[in-house]
Structure formats: C-alpha cells, structure tokens
CSV table of C-alpha atoms in Angstrom, one decimal:
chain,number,residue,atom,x,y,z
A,1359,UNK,CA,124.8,87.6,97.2
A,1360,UNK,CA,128.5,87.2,96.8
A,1361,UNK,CA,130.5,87.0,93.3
A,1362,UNK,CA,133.7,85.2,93.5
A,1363,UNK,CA,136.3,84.5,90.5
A,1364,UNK,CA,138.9,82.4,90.9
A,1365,UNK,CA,138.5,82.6,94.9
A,1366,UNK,CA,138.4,86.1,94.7
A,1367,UNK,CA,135.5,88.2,95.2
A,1368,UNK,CA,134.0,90.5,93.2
A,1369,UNK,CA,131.9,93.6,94.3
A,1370,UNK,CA,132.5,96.1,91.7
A,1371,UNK,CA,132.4,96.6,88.2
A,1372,UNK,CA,136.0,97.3,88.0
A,1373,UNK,CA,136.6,94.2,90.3
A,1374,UNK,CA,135.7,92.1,87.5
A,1375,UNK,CA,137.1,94.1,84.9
A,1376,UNK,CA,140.6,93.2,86.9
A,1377,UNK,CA,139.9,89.5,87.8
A,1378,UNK,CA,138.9,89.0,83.9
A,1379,UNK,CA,142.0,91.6,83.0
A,1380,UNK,CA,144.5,90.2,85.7
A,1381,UNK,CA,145.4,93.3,86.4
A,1382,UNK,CA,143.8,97.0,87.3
A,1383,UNK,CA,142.5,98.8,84.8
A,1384,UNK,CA,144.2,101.8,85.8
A,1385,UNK,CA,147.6,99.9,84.7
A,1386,UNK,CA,145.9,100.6,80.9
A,1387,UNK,CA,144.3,103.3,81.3
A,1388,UNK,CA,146.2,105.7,83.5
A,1389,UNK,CA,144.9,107.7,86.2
A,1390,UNK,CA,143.9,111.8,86.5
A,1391,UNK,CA,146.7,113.8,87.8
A,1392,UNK,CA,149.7,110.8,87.1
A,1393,UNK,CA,152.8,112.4,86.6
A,1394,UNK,CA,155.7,111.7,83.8
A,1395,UNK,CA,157.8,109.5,85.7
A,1396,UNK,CA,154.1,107.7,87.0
A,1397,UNK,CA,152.9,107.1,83.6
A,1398,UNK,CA,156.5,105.8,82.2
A,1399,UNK,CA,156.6,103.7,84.8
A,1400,UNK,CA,152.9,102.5,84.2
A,1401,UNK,CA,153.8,101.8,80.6
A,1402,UNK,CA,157.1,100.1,80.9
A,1403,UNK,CA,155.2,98.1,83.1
A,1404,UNK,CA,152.2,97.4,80.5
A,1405,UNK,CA,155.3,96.6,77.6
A,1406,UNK,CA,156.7,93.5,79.9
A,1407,UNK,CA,153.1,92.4,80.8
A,1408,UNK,CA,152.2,92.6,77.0
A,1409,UNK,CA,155.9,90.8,75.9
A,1410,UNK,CA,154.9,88.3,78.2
A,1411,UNK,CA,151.9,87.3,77.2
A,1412,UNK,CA,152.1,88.8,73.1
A,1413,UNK,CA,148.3,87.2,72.9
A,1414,UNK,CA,146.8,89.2,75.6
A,1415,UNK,CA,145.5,91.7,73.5
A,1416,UNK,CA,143.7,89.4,70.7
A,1417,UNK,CA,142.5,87.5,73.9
A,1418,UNK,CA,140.7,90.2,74.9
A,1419,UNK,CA,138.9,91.3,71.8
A,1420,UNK,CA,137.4,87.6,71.7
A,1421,UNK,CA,136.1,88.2,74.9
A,1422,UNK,CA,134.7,91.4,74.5
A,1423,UNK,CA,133.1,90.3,71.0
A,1424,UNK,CA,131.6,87.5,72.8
A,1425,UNK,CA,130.3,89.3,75.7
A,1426,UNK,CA,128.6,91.5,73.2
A,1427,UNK,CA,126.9,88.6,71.4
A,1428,UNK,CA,125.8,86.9,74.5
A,1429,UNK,CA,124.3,90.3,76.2
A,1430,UNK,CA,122.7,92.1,72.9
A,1431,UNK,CA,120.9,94.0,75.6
A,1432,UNK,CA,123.9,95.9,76.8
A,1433,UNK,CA,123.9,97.8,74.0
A,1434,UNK,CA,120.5,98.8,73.4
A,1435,UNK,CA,119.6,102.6,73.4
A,1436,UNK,CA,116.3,103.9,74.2
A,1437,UNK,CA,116.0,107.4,73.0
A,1438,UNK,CA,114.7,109.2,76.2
A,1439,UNK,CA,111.7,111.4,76.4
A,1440,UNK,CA,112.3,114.7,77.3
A,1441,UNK,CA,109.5,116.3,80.0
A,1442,UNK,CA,107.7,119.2,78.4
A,1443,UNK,CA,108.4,122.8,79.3
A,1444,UNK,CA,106.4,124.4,81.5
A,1445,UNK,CA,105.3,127.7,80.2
A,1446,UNK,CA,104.3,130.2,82.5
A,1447,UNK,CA,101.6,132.6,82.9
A,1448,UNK,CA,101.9,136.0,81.9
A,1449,UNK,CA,100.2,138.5,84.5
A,1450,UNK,CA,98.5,141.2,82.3
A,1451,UNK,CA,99.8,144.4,83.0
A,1452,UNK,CA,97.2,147.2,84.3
A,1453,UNK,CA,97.3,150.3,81.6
C-alpha cells in the first residue's frame, strides 16, 4: 500500500513529517556533526521561511494538539514487565 500527499508519496515517518512541515525536518532541527557556517546557514534559512509565513509556528501546534486528540492511543504507556533473574545454582564445595 502506497501513501501519497499532495501527489507525493510517502514511505517514511519523516516523509510525512516533511509533506505536513513542507520542508525537512532537519532544516529545524539541525543535523549531528553540522558545522558553524552549516547551522547559520540552516537558521537564516528557517528566519525567511518563518517571516514568510509568521503563522507557521501557531499552525503547527493546532496540528499537533489535534493529532493528539484524535490518536489518544499514541500516547499511552504501558509500564513493561521486567523478566525475572535467573539465580544460579551454587555447587557445594567438598571440605
């Protein structure tokens, strides 16, 4: 099964993340290793996105909050049950 937004498919997670973002992720988030000059770059570049469309980042609250009340499941924890530990036998010692 194929996802496509917009005409544009889909596969992984951050796939939709971008469609739904219009743009990567990394552009917000920055990646490992970036240097100075990368990560200027990567946030004047974030500024003009963000003074272009001032709303962008009340937009996306709303969507997050309504994700969340649609899916109540995604944030559900279930404690997990740790195994038992094994004990082992102690060989007697011959006196």
């Amino acid at each position: 099964m194929r996802s496509y937004i917009n005409g544009h498919p889909a596969v992984t997670t951050n796939d939709f993340i971008e469609l739904a973002l219009g743009t990567p992720v990394e552009l917000w988030l920055g990646v490992d290793g970036e240097s100075e000059m990368e990560r200027a770059a990567r946030e004047d570049a974030a500024r003009d996105i963000l003074a272009d469309a001032p709303n962008l980042p009340d937009d996306l609250v709303r969507i997050a909050a309504q994700v969340i009340e649609d899916n109540p499941d995604l944030f559900r924890v279930v404690p997990l049950v740790r195994p038992a530990r094994r004990r082992t036998a102690r060989k007697a010692v011959a006196a």
